[in-house]
mmCIF file with all atom_site columns, C-alpha atoms in Angstrom:
data_model
loop_
_atom_site.group_PDB
_atom_site.id
_atom_site.type_symbol
_atom_site.label_atom_id
_atom_site.label_alt_id
_atom_site.label_comp_id
_atom_site.label_asym_id
_atom_site.label_entity_id
_atom_site.label_seq_id
_atom_site.pdbx_PDB_ins_code
_atom_site.Cartn_x
_atom_site.Cartn_y
_atom_site.Cartn_z
_atom_site.occupancy
_atom_site.B_iso_or_equiv
_atom_site.pdbx_formal_charge
_atom_site.auth_seq_id
_atom_site.auth_comp_id
_atom_site.auth_asym_id
_atom_site.auth_atom_id
_atom_site.pdbx_PDB_model_num
ATOM 1   C CA . MET A 1 1   ? 23.757 108.728 -56.901 1.00 0.00 ? 1254 MET A CA 1
ATOM 2   C CA . LEU A 1 2   ? 23.737 108.882 -60.714 1.00 0.00 ? 1255 LEU A CA 1
ATOM 3   C CA . ASN A 1 3   ? 25.589 111.467 -62.649 1.00 0.00 ? 1256 ASN A CA 1
ATOM 4   C CA . ILE A 1 4   ? 23.950 112.545 -65.952 1.00 0.00 ? 1257 ILE A CA 1
ATOM 5   C CA . LYS A 1 5   ? 25.794 114.237 -68.733 1.00 0.00 ? 1258 LYS A CA 1
ATOM 6   C CA . ARG A 1 6   ? 23.867 115.494 -71.782 1.00 0.00 ? 1259 ARG A CA 1
ATOM 7   C CA . PHE A 1 7   ? 25.390 116.076 -75.220 1.00 0.00 ? 1260 PHE A CA 1
ATOM 8   C CA . ILE A 1 8   ? 23.391 117.844 -77.769 1.00 0.00 ? 1261 ILE A CA 1
ATOM 9   C CA . CYS A 1 9   ? 24.087 116.174 -81.085 1.00 0.00 ? 1262 CYS A CA 1
ATOM 10  C CA . ASN A 1 10  ? 23.762 116.472 -84.858 1.00 0.00 ? 1263 ASN A CA 1
ATOM 11  C CA . MET A 1 11  ? 21.587 118.676 -87.026 1.00 0.00 ? 1264 MET A CA 1
ATOM 12  C CA . ILE A 1 12  ? 18.349 117.639 -85.192 1.00 0.00 ? 1265 ILE A CA 1
ATOM 13  C CA . ARG A 1 13  ? 19.801 118.663 -81.771 1.00 0.00 ? 1266 ARG A CA 1
ATOM 14  C CA . GLU A 1 14  ? 19.297 115.192 -80.345 1.00 0.00 ? 1267 GLU A CA 1
ATOM 15  C CA . ASN A 1 15  ? 20.104 114.540 -76.595 1.00 0.00 ? 1268 ASN A CA 1
ATOM 16  C CA . CYS A 1 16  ? 22.671 111.873 -75.940 1.00 0.00 ? 1269 CYS A CA 1
ATOM 17  C CA . TYR A 1 17  ? 23.241 110.983 -72.294 1.00 0.00 ? 1270 TYR A CA 1
ATOM 18  C CA . VAL A 1 18  ? 26.098 109.347 -70.420 1.00 0.00 ? 1271 VAL A CA 1
ATOM 19  C CA . VAL A 1 19  ? 24.980 108.143 -67.061 1.00 0.00 ? 1272 VAL A CA 1
ATOM 20  C CA . ASP A 1 20  ? 27.344 106.834 -64.384 1.00 0.00 ? 1273 ASP A CA 1
ATOM 21  C CA . ASP A 1 21  ? 27.530 106.204 -60.627 1.00 0.00 ? 1274 ASP A CA 1
ATOM 22  C CA . GLU A 1 22  ? 30.103 105.981 -57.879 1.00 0.00 ? 1275 GLU A CA 1
ATOM 23  C CA . THR A 1 23  ? 31.586 102.669 -59.413 1.00 0.00 ? 1276 THR A CA 1
ATOM 24  C CA . LYS A 1 24  ? 32.508 104.583 -62.631 1.00 0.00 ? 1277 LYS A CA 1
ATOM 25  C CA . GLU A 1 25  ? 30.491 102.133 -64.708 1.00 0.00 ? 1278 GLU A CA 1
ATOM 26  C CA . CYS A 1 26  ? 28.153 103.969 -67.134 1.00 0.00 ? 1279 CYS A CA 1
ATOM 27  C CA . VAL A 1 27  ? 25.677 103.565 -69.877 1.00 0.00 ? 1280 VAL A CA 1
ATOM 28  C CA . ILE A 1 28  ? 25.413 105.546 -73.071 1.00 0.00 ? 1281 ILE A CA 1
ATOM 29  C CA . ILE A 1 29  ? 21.902 106.467 -74.073 1.00 0.00 ? 1282 ILE A CA 1
ATOM 30  C CA . ASP A 1 30  ? 21.062 107.331 -77.685 1.00 0.00 ? 1283 ASP A CA 1
ATOM 31  C CA . CYS A 1 31  ? 24.448 108.203 -79.150 1.00 0.00 ? 1284 CYS A CA 1
ATOM 32  C CA . GLY A 1 32  ? 23.373 110.607 -81.897 1.00 0.00 ? 1285 GLY A CA 1
ATOM 33  C CA . ALA A 1 33  ? 26.857 112.025 -82.234 1.00 0.00 ? 1286 ALA A CA 1
ATOM 34  C CA . TYR A 1 34  ? 27.252 112.688 -85.997 1.00 0.00 ? 1287 TYR A CA 1
ATOM 35  C CA . TYR A 1 35  ? 29.990 115.414 -86.488 1.00 0.00 ? 1288 TYR A CA 1
ATOM 36  C CA . PRO A 1 36  ? 33.536 114.461 -85.559 1.00 0.00 ? 1289 PRO A CA 1
ATOM 37  C CA . GLU A 1 37  ? 33.671 117.029 -82.732 1.00 0.00 ? 1290 GLU A CA 1
ATOM 38  C CA . GLU A 1 38  ? 30.554 115.513 -81.240 1.00 0.00 ? 1291 GLU A CA 1
ATOM 39  C CA . ARG A 1 39  ? 31.960 112.010 -81.262 1.00 0.00 ? 1292 ARG A CA 1
ATOM 40  C CA . LYS A 1 40  ? 35.151 113.222 -79.712 1.00 0.00 ? 1293 LYS A CA 1
ATOM 41  C CA . ALA A 1 41  ? 33.222 115.125 -76.995 1.00 0.00 ? 1294 ALA A CA 1
ATOM 42  C CA . VAL A 1 42  ? 31.584 111.932 -75.828 1.00 0.00 ? 1295 VAL A CA 1
ATOM 43  C CA . THR A 1 43  ? 34.647 109.735 -75.902 1.00 0.00 ? 1296 THR A CA 1
ATOM 44  C CA . GLU A 1 44  ? 36.804 112.423 -74.293 1.00 0.00 ? 1297 GLU A CA 1
ATOM 45  C CA . TYR A 1 45  ? 34.274 112.851 -71.492 1.00 0.00 ? 1298 TYR A CA 1
ATOM 46  C CA . ILE A 1 46  ? 34.261 109.147 -70.766 1.00 0.00 ? 1299 ILE A CA 1
ATOM 47  C CA . SER A 1 47  ? 38.023 109.127 -70.808 1.00 0.00 ? 1300 SER A CA 1
ATOM 48  C CA . GLU A 1 48  ? 38.496 112.181 -68.621 1.00 0.00 ? 1301 GLU A CA 1
ATOM 49  C CA . LYS A 1 49  ? 36.012 110.800 -65.958 1.00 0.00 ? 1302 LYS A CA 1
ATOM 50  C CA . LYS A 1 50  ? 37.663 107.330 -66.216 1.00 0.00 ? 1303 LYS A CA 1
ATOM 51  C CA . LEU A 1 51  ? 34.298 105.790 -66.846 1.00 0.00 ? 1304 LEU A CA 1
ATOM 52  C CA . VAL A 1 52  ? 33.694 102.159 -67.972 1.00 0.00 ? 1305 VAL A CA 1
ATOM 53  C CA . PRO A 1 53  ? 30.882 101.918 -70.464 1.00 0.00 ? 1306 PRO A CA 1
ATOM 54  C CA . LYS A 1 54  ? 28.693 98.773  -69.960 1.00 0.00 ? 1307 LYS A CA 1
ATOM 55  C CA . HIS A 1 55  ? 25.735 99.305  -72.295 1.00 0.00 ? 1308 HIS A CA 1
ATOM 56  C CA . LEU A 1 56  ? 24.794 101.329 -75.386 1.00 0.00 ? 1309 LEU A CA 1
ATOM 57  C CA . ILE A 1 57  ? 21.028 101.597 -75.000 1.00 0.00 ? 1310 ILE A CA 1
ATOM 58  C CA . CYS A 1 58  ? 18.625 103.185 -77.498 1.00 0.00 ? 1311 CYS A CA 1
ATOM 59  C CA . THR A 1 59  ? 15.181 104.619 -76.798 1.00 0.00 ? 1312 THR A CA 1
ATOM 60  C CA . HIS A 1 60  ? 14.188 103.924 -80.459 1.00 0.00 ? 1313 HIS A CA 1
ATOM 61  C CA . GLY A 1 61  ? 15.704 103.193 -83.923 1.00 0.00 ? 1314 GLY A CA 1
ATOM 62  C CA . HIS A 1 62  ? 15.628 106.569 -85.672 1.00 0.00 ? 1315 HIS A CA 1
ATOM 63  C CA . LEU A 1 63  ? 18.967 107.568 -87.169 1.00 0.00 ? 1316 LEU A CA 1
ATOM 64  C CA . ASP A 1 64  ? 19.268 110.900 -85.293 1.00 0.00 ? 1317 ASP A CA 1
ATOM 65  C CA . HIS A 1 65  ? 19.556 108.871 -82.066 1.00 0.00 ? 1318 HIS A CA 1
ATOM 66  C CA . ASN A 1 66  ? 22.003 106.335 -83.536 1.00 0.00 ? 1319 ASN A CA 1
ATOM 67  C CA . PHE A 1 67  ? 24.407 108.331 -85.766 1.00 0.00 ? 1320 PHE A CA 1
ATOM 68  C CA . GLY A 1 68  ? 27.312 107.611 -83.324 1.00 0.00 ? 1321 GLY A CA 1
ATOM 69  C CA . ASP A 1 69  ? 26.739 103.895 -82.698 1.00 0.00 ? 1322 ASP A CA 1
ATOM 70  C CA . ASP A 1 70  ? 29.779 102.995 -84.835 1.00 0.00 ? 1323 ASP A CA 1
ATOM 71  C CA . THR A 1 71  ? 32.073 105.109 -82.634 1.00 0.00 ? 1324 THR A CA 1
ATOM 72  C CA . ILE A 1 72  ? 30.860 103.489 -79.562 1.00 0.00 ? 1325 ILE A CA 1
ATOM 73  C CA . PHE A 1 73  ? 31.374 100.079 -81.038 1.00 0.00 ? 1326 PHE A CA 1
ATOM 74  C CA . LYS A 1 74  ? 34.887 100.929 -82.167 1.00 0.00 ? 1327 LYS A CA 1
ATOM 75  C CA . GLU A 1 75  ? 35.903 102.486 -78.833 1.00 0.00 ? 1328 GLU A CA 1
ATOM 76  C CA . TYR A 1 76  ? 34.209 100.239 -76.342 1.00 0.00 ? 1329 TYR A CA 1
ATOM 77  C CA . HIS A 1 77  ? 33.046 97.140  -78.304 1.00 0.00 ? 1330 HIS A CA 1
ATOM 78  C CA . LEU A 1 78  ? 29.401 97.812  -77.314 1.00 0.00 ? 1331 LEU A CA 1
ATOM 79  C CA . ARG A 1 79  ? 26.654 97.075  -79.733 1.00 0.00 ? 1332 ARG A CA 1
ATOM 80  C CA . PRO A 1 80  ? 23.275 98.874  -79.463 1.00 0.00 ? 1333 PRO A CA 1
ATOM 81  C CA . GLU A 1 81  ? 20.301 97.464  -77.439 1.00 0.00 ? 1334 GLU A CA 1
ATOM 82  C CA . CYS A 1 82  ? 16.855 98.625  -78.337 1.00 0.00 ? 1335 CYS A CA 1
ATOM 83  C CA . GLY A 1 83  ? 13.166 97.611  -78.713 1.00 0.00 ? 1336 GLY A CA 1
ATOM 84  C CA . ALA A 1 84  ? 12.388 94.771  -81.043 1.00 0.00 ? 1337 ALA A CA 1
ATOM 85  C CA . GLY A 1 85  ? 9.766  96.786  -82.876 1.00 0.00 ? 1338 GLY A CA 1
ATOM 86  C CA . ASP A 1 86  ? 12.517 98.928  -84.453 1.00 0.00 ? 1339 ASP A CA 1
ATOM 87  C CA . ALA A 1 87  ? 14.638 96.038  -85.741 1.00 0.00 ? 1340 ALA A CA 1
ATOM 88  C CA . ASP A 1 88  ? 14.091 97.072  -89.336 1.00 0.00 ? 1341 ASP A CA 1
ATOM 89  C CA . PHE A 1 89  ? 15.174 100.682 -88.595 1.00 0.00 ? 1342 PHE A CA 1
ATOM 90  C CA . MET A 1 90  ? 18.391 99.511  -86.861 1.00 0.00 ? 1343 MET A CA 1
ATOM 91  C CA . LYS A 1 91  ? 19.144 97.117  -89.775 1.00 0.00 ? 1344 LYS A CA 1
ATOM 92  C CA . ASP A 1 92  ? 19.149 99.986  -92.295 1.00 0.00 ? 1345 ASP A CA 1
ATOM 93  C CA . LEU A 1 93  ? 20.329 103.164 -90.537 1.00 0.00 ? 1346 LEU A CA 1
ATOM 94  C CA . ASN A 1 94  ? 22.164 104.244 -93.745 1.00 0.00 ? 1347 ASN A CA 1
ATOM 95  C CA . GLY A 1 95  ? 18.877 103.853 -95.619 1.00 0.00 ? 1348 GLY A CA 1
ATOM 96  C CA . GLN A 1 96  ? 17.159 106.163 -93.084 1.00 0.00 ? 1349 GLN A CA 1
ATOM 97  C CA . GLY A 1 97  ? 19.760 108.735 -93.957 1.00 0.00 ? 1350 GLY A CA 1
ATOM 98  C CA . LYS A 1 98  ? 18.495 108.799 -97.510 1.00 0.00 ? 1351 LYS A CA 1
ATOM 99  C CA . ASP A 1 99  ? 14.813 108.354 -96.775 1.00 0.00 ? 1352 ASP A CA 1
ATOM 100 C CA . ILE A 1 100 ? 14.387 110.736 -93.886 1.00 0.00 ? 1353 ILE A CA 1
ATOM 101 C CA . PHE A 1 101 ? 17.350 113.124 -93.947 1.00 0.00 ? 1354 PHE A CA 1
ATOM 102 C CA . ASN A 1 102 ? 18.223 113.155 -97.625 1.00 0.00 ? 1355 ASN A CA 1
ATOM 103 C CA . MET A 1 103 ? 21.808 112.320 -96.716 1.00 0.00 ? 1356 MET A CA 1
ATOM 104 C CA . ASP A 1 104 ? 24.022 109.908 -98.533 1.00 0.00 ? 1357 ASP A CA 1
ATOM 105 C CA . ILE A 1 105 ? 25.888 108.142 -95.766 1.00 0.00 ? 1358 ILE A CA 1
ATOM 106 C CA . HIS A 1 106 ? 27.861 104.829 -95.824 1.00 0.00 ? 1359 HIS A CA 1
ATOM 107 C CA . ILE A 1 107 ? 28.688 104.071 -92.245 1.00 0.00 ? 1360 ILE A CA 1
ATOM 108 C CA . ASP A 1 108 ? 29.549 100.497 -91.005 1.00 0.00 ? 1361 ASP A CA 1
ATOM 109 C CA . TYR A 1 109 ? 27.073 100.290 -88.229 1.00 0.00 ? 1362 TYR A CA 1
ATOM 110 C CA . PRO A 1 110 ? 27.172 97.454  -85.705 1.00 0.00 ? 1363 PRO A CA 1
ATOM 111 C CA . GLU A 1 111 ? 24.371 94.933  -85.431 1.00 0.00 ? 1364 GLU A CA 1
ATOM 112 C CA . VAL A 1 112 ? 21.931 95.116  -82.500 1.00 0.00 ? 1365 VAL A CA 1
ATOM 113 C CA . ASP A 1 113 ? 23.232 93.061  -79.572 1.00 0.00 ? 1366 ASP A CA 1
ATOM 114 C CA . HIS A 1 114 ? 19.894 92.702  -77.711 1.00 0.00 ? 1367 HIS A CA 1
ATOM 115 C CA . TYR A 1 115 ? 16.154 93.478  -78.094 1.00 0.00 ? 1368 TYR A CA 1
ATOM 116 C CA . PHE A 1 116 ? 14.416 94.608  -74.915 1.00 0.00 ? 1369 PHE A CA 1
ATOM 117 C CA . LYS A 1 117 ? 11.347 93.117  -73.248 1.00 0.00 ? 1370 LYS A CA 1
ATOM 118 C CA . GLU A 1 118 ? 8.852  94.849  -70.975 1.00 0.00 ? 1371 GLU A CA 1
ATOM 119 C CA . ASP A 1 119 ? 10.222 95.288  -67.334 1.00 0.00 ? 1372 ASP A CA 1
ATOM 120 C CA . GLU A 1 120 ? 13.635 94.068  -68.353 1.00 0.00 ? 1373 GLU A CA 1
ATOM 121 C CA . VAL A 1 121 ? 16.425 95.230  -66.037 1.00 0.00 ? 1374 VAL A CA 1
ATOM 122 C CA . ILE A 1 122 ? 19.610 96.905  -67.208 1.00 0.00 ? 1375 ILE A CA 1
ATOM 123 C CA . GLN A 1 123 ? 22.407 96.681  -64.632 1.00 0.00 ? 1376 GLN A CA 1
ATOM 124 C CA . PHE A 1 124 ? 25.443 98.907  -64.352 1.00 0.00 ? 1377 PHE A CA 1
ATOM 125 C CA . GLY A 1 125 ? 27.410 99.757  -61.277 1.00 0.00 ? 1378 GLY A CA 1
ATOM 126 C CA . ASN A 1 126 ? 25.154 99.902  -58.268 1.00 0.00 ? 1379 ASN A CA 1
ATOM 127 C CA . HIS A 1 127 ? 22.076 100.932 -60.248 1.00 0.00 ? 1380 HIS A CA 1
ATOM 128 C CA . THR A 1 128 ? 19.472 99.516  -62.526 1.00 0.00 ? 1381 THR A CA 1
ATOM 129 C CA . PHE A 1 129 ? 17.239 100.775 -65.231 1.00 0.00 ? 1382 PHE A CA 1
ATOM 130 C CA . ARG A 1 130 ? 13.827 99.319  -65.830 1.00 0.00 ? 1383 ARG A CA 1
ATOM 131 C CA . VAL A 1 131 ? 12.632 99.069  -69.386 1.00 0.00 ? 1384 VAL A CA 1
ATOM 132 C CA . MET A 1 132 ? 9.116  100.291 -70.190 1.00 0.00 ? 1385 MET A CA 1
ATOM 133 C CA . LEU A 1 133 ? 7.838  99.638  -73.747 1.00 0.00 ? 1386 LEU A CA 1
ATOM 134 C CA . THR A 1 134 ? 6.497  103.002 -75.009 1.00 0.00 ? 1387 THR A CA 1
ATOM 135 C CA . PRO A 1 135 ? 5.608  102.684 -78.692 1.00 0.00 ? 1388 PRO A CA 1
ATOM 136 C CA . GLY A 1 136 ? 3.906  105.460 -80.637 1.00 0.00 ? 1389 GLY A CA 1
ATOM 137 C CA . HIS A 1 137 ? 6.676  107.673 -81.956 1.00 0.00 ? 1390 HIS A CA 1
ATOM 138 C CA . SER A 1 138 ? 8.022  104.386 -83.339 1.00 0.00 ? 1391 SER A CA 1
ATOM 139 C CA . GLU A 1 139 ? 6.891  100.777 -82.998 1.00 0.00 ? 1392 GLU A CA 1
ATOM 140 C CA . GLY A 1 140 ? 9.901  99.914  -80.855 1.00 0.00 ? 1393 GLY A CA 1
ATOM 141 C CA . GLY A 1 141 ? 10.067 102.955 -78.595 1.00 0.00 ? 1394 GLY A CA 1
ATOM 142 C CA . VAL A 1 142 ? 11.161 102.347 -74.978 1.00 0.00 ? 1395 VAL A CA 1
ATOM 143 C CA . THR A 1 143 ? 11.676 104.397 -71.882 1.00 0.00 ? 1396 THR A CA 1
ATOM 144 C CA . PHE A 1 144 ? 14.490 103.683 -69.361 1.00 0.00 ? 1397 PHE A CA 1
ATOM 145 C CA . ILE A 1 145 ? 13.393 104.186 -65.716 1.00 0.00 ? 1398 ILE A CA 1
ATOM 146 C CA . CYS A 1 146 ? 15.516 104.440 -62.554 1.00 0.00 ? 1399 CYS A CA 1
ATOM 147 C CA . ASP A 1 147 ? 12.858 103.893 -59.875 1.00 0.00 ? 1400 ASP A CA 1
ATOM 148 C CA . GLU A 1 148 ? 15.352 104.375 -57.060 1.00 0.00 ? 1401 GLU A CA 1
ATOM 149 C CA . GLU A 1 149 ? 16.242 107.937 -58.150 1.00 0.00 ? 1402 GLU A CA 1
ATOM 150 C CA . HIS A 1 150 ? 13.051 108.788 -59.919 1.00 0.00 ? 1403 HIS A CA 1
ATOM 151 C CA . LEU A 1 151 ? 14.407 109.324 -63.375 1.00 0.00 ? 1404 LEU A CA 1
ATOM 152 C CA . ALA A 1 152 ? 13.071 108.512 -66.818 1.00 0.00 ? 1405 ALA A CA 1
ATOM 153 C CA . PHE A 1 153 ? 14.729 108.717 -70.214 1.00 0.00 ? 1406 PHE A CA 1
ATOM 154 C CA . THR A 1 154 ? 11.806 108.972 -72.535 1.00 0.00 ? 1407 THR A CA 1
ATOM 155 C CA . GLY A 1 155 ? 13.417 109.389 -75.962 1.00 0.00 ? 1408 GLY A CA 1
ATOM 156 C CA . ASP A 1 156 ? 10.926 110.981 -78.380 1.00 0.00 ? 1409 ASP A CA 1
ATOM 157 C CA . THR A 1 157 ? 7.816  109.675 -76.561 1.00 0.00 ? 1410 THR A CA 1
ATOM 158 C CA . LEU A 1 158 ? 7.542  112.521 -74.049 1.00 0.00 ? 1411 LEU A CA 1
ATOM 159 C CA . PHE A 1 159 ? 9.082  116.109 -74.308 1.00 0.00 ? 1412 PHE A CA 1
ATOM 160 C CA . ASN A 1 160 ? 8.969  119.120 -72.248 1.00 0.00 ? 1413 ASN A CA 1
ATOM 161 C CA . GLY A 1 161 ? 5.445  120.389 -73.070 1.00 0.00 ? 1414 GLY A CA 1
ATOM 162 C CA . CYS A 1 162 ? 4.933  118.136 -76.062 1.00 0.00 ? 1415 CYS A CA 1
ATOM 163 C CA . ILE A 1 163 ? 5.243  114.623 -77.413 1.00 0.00 ? 1416 ILE A CA 1
ATOM 164 C CA . GLY A 1 164 ? 6.993  113.010 -80.440 1.00 0.00 ? 1417 GLY A CA 1
ATOM 165 C CA . ARG A 1 165 ? 5.699  112.882 -83.901 1.00 0.00 ? 1418 ARG A CA 1
ATOM 166 C CA . THR A 1 166 ? 3.515  109.945 -84.936 1.00 0.00 ? 1419 THR A CA 1
ATOM 167 C CA . ASP A 1 167 ? 3.589  110.376 -88.757 1.00 0.00 ? 1420 ASP A CA 1
ATOM 168 C CA . PHE A 1 168 ? 6.768  108.359 -89.382 1.00 0.00 ? 1421 PHE A CA 1
ATOM 169 C CA . LYS A 1 169 ? 6.730  104.688 -90.342 1.00 0.00 ? 1422 LYS A CA 1
ATOM 170 C CA . GLY A 1 170 ? 5.674  102.671 -87.310 1.00 0.00 ? 1423 GLY A CA 1
ATOM 171 C CA . GLY A 1 171 ? 4.121  105.685 -85.573 1.00 0.00 ? 1424 GLY A CA 1
ATOM 172 C CA . SER A 1 172 ? 0.693  105.661 -83.967 1.00 0.00 ? 1425 SER A CA 1
ATOM 173 C CA . MET A 1 173 ? -1.187 108.339 -82.118 1.00 0.00 ? 1426 MET A CA 1
ATOM 174 C CA . PHE A 1 174 ? -3.291 105.753 -80.314 1.00 0.00 ? 1427 PHE A CA 1
ATOM 175 C CA . LYS A 1 175 ? -0.153 103.866 -79.136 1.00 0.00 ? 1428 LYS A CA 1
ATOM 176 C CA . ILE A 1 176 ? 1.711  107.015 -77.949 1.00 0.00 ? 1429 ILE A CA 1
ATOM 177 C CA . ILE A 1 177 ? -1.336 108.135 -75.919 1.00 0.00 ? 1430 ILE A CA 1
ATOM 178 C CA . GLN A 1 178 ? -1.362 104.679 -74.276 1.00 0.00 ? 1431 GLN A CA 1
ATOM 179 C CA . SER A 1 179 ? 2.349  104.933 -73.621 1.00 0.00 ? 1432 SER A CA 1
ATOM 180 C CA . LEU A 1 180 ? 1.841  108.466 -72.062 1.00 0.00 ? 1433 LEU A CA 1
ATOM 181 C CA . ARG A 1 181 ? -0.843 106.960 -69.770 1.00 0.00 ? 1434 ARG A CA 1
ATOM 182 C CA . HIS A 1 182 ? 1.754  104.448 -68.509 1.00 0.00 ? 1435 HIS A CA 1
ATOM 183 C CA . LEU A 1 183 ? 4.296  107.174 -67.955 1.00 0.00 ? 1436 LEU A CA 1
ATOM 184 C CA . SER A 1 184 ? 1.742  109.249 -66.070 1.00 0.00 ? 1437 SER A CA 1
ATOM 185 C CA . GLN A 1 185 ? 1.697  106.639 -63.415 1.00 0.00 ? 1438 GLN A CA 1
ATOM 186 C CA . LEU A 1 186 ? 5.223  107.379 -62.461 1.00 0.00 ? 1439 LEU A CA 1
ATOM 187 C CA . PRO A 1 187 ? 5.705  109.567 -59.357 1.00 0.00 ? 1440 PRO A CA 1
ATOM 188 C CA . ASP A 1 188 ? 5.196  113.376 -59.972 1.00 0.00 ? 1441 ASP A CA 1
ATOM 189 C CA . GLU A 1 189 ? 8.839  114.071 -58.882 1.00 0.00 ? 1442 GLU A CA 1
ATOM 190 C CA . THR A 1 190 ? 10.192 111.774 -61.641 1.00 0.00 ? 1443 THR A CA 1
ATOM 191 C CA . ARG A 1 191 ? 12.681 113.799 -63.731 1.00 0.00 ? 1444 ARG A CA 1
ATOM 192 C CA . VAL A 1 192 ? 12.157 113.287 -67.467 1.00 0.00 ? 1445 VAL A CA 1
ATOM 193 C CA . PHE A 1 193 ? 15.171 113.375 -69.803 1.00 0.00 ? 1446 PHE A CA 1
ATOM 194 C CA . PRO A 1 194 ? 13.791 113.531 -73.286 1.00 0.00 ? 1447 PRO A CA 1
ATOM 195 C CA . GLY A 1 195 ? 15.384 112.849 -76.635 1.00 0.00 ? 1448 GLY A CA 1
ATOM 196 C CA . HIS A 1 196 ? 15.274 116.538 -77.621 1.00 0.00 ? 1449 HIS A CA 1
ATOM 197 C CA . GLY A 1 197 ? 14.960 119.738 -75.562 1.00 0.00 ? 1450 GLY A CA 1
ATOM 198 C CA . GLN A 1 198 ? 15.085 120.414 -71.875 1.00 0.00 ? 1451 GLN A CA 1
ATOM 199 C CA . ASP A 1 199 ? 14.337 118.069 -68.980 1.00 0.00 ? 1452 ASP A CA 1
ATOM 200 C CA . THR A 1 200 ? 11.098 118.245 -67.087 1.00 0.00 ? 1453 THR A CA 1
ATOM 201 C CA . THR A 1 201 ? 9.111  116.209 -64.489 1.00 0.00 ? 1454 THR A CA 1
ATOM 202 C CA . ILE A 1 202 ? 6.121  113.963 -64.751 1.00 0.00 ? 1455 ILE A CA 1
ATOM 203 C CA . GLY A 1 203 ? 4.225  116.352 -62.413 1.00 0.00 ? 1456 GLY A CA 1
ATOM 204 C CA . ARG A 1 204 ? 5.012  119.323 -64.629 1.00 0.00 ? 1457 ARG A CA 1
ATOM 205 C CA . GLU A 1 205 ? 3.879  117.513 -67.737 1.00 0.00 ? 1458 GLU A CA 1
ATOM 206 C CA . LEU A 1 206 ? 0.577  116.417 -66.046 1.00 0.00 ? 1459 LEU A CA 1
ATOM 207 C CA . ALA A 1 207 ? 0.016  120.140 -65.308 1.00 0.00 ? 1460 ALA A CA 1
ATOM 208 C CA . GLN A 1 208 ? 1.007  121.635 -68.639 1.00 0.00 ? 1461 GLN A CA 1
ATOM 209 C CA . ASN A 1 209 ? 1.141  118.987 -71.361 1.00 0.00 ? 1462 ASN A CA 1
ATOM 210 C CA . PRO A 1 210 ? -2.231 118.566 -73.150 1.00 0.00 ? 1463 PRO A CA 1
ATOM 211 C CA . TYR A 1 211 ? -1.477 114.991 -74.146 1.00 0.00 ? 1464 TYR A CA 1
ATOM 212 C CA . MET A 1 212 ? -0.826 113.853 -70.518 1.00 0.00 ? 1465 MET A CA 1
ATOM 213 C CA . ASP A 1 213 ? -3.678 112.595 -68.329 1.00 0.00 ? 1466 ASP A CA 1
ATOM 214 C CA . ARG A 1 214 ? -3.593 110.607 -65.095 1.00 0.00 ? 1467 ARG A CA 1
#
């Protein structure tokens, strides 16, 4: 069974997740830890639980979901893995700081290790995540799905009662609606862990979210 720990990070209150199983292997999803105490909270949790990080995986390339990538690289020698459509974002995270957040940052971020393809499988411990390409909030948006335990980490594609913005570079309302239609095919009981806010389920979103339609 998977254990899921959420960390609420940075000035945008982004959700970073550490997910592990009985083997103690884990993945880190969207490490948006910006402040020193946030970075320390993530690494101390991993140390206290004696976890072994195997992947740093990103739902998309926006800076608020990647502020802490340098810490994960320094501590565990893991480079980020993300959707190919967000390659330009990942190559210039510092530039995003200026363009989007009006922040002057100069962090030595690691290069991307791998770009995902549709239905690619991410292995850790006794579990796998399936990659679903879900563009719309950004061109390279992806969702990580554990079919066995009915879990989906949707980044900024699907929120509790809402969806991600489409007015950033690479965003598309048409594409995000198509991505939501794919997500709506998941079982109703699938728990959704979004990039911001509280978790929900596919069934709940089909009932309450005006953008969702099966």
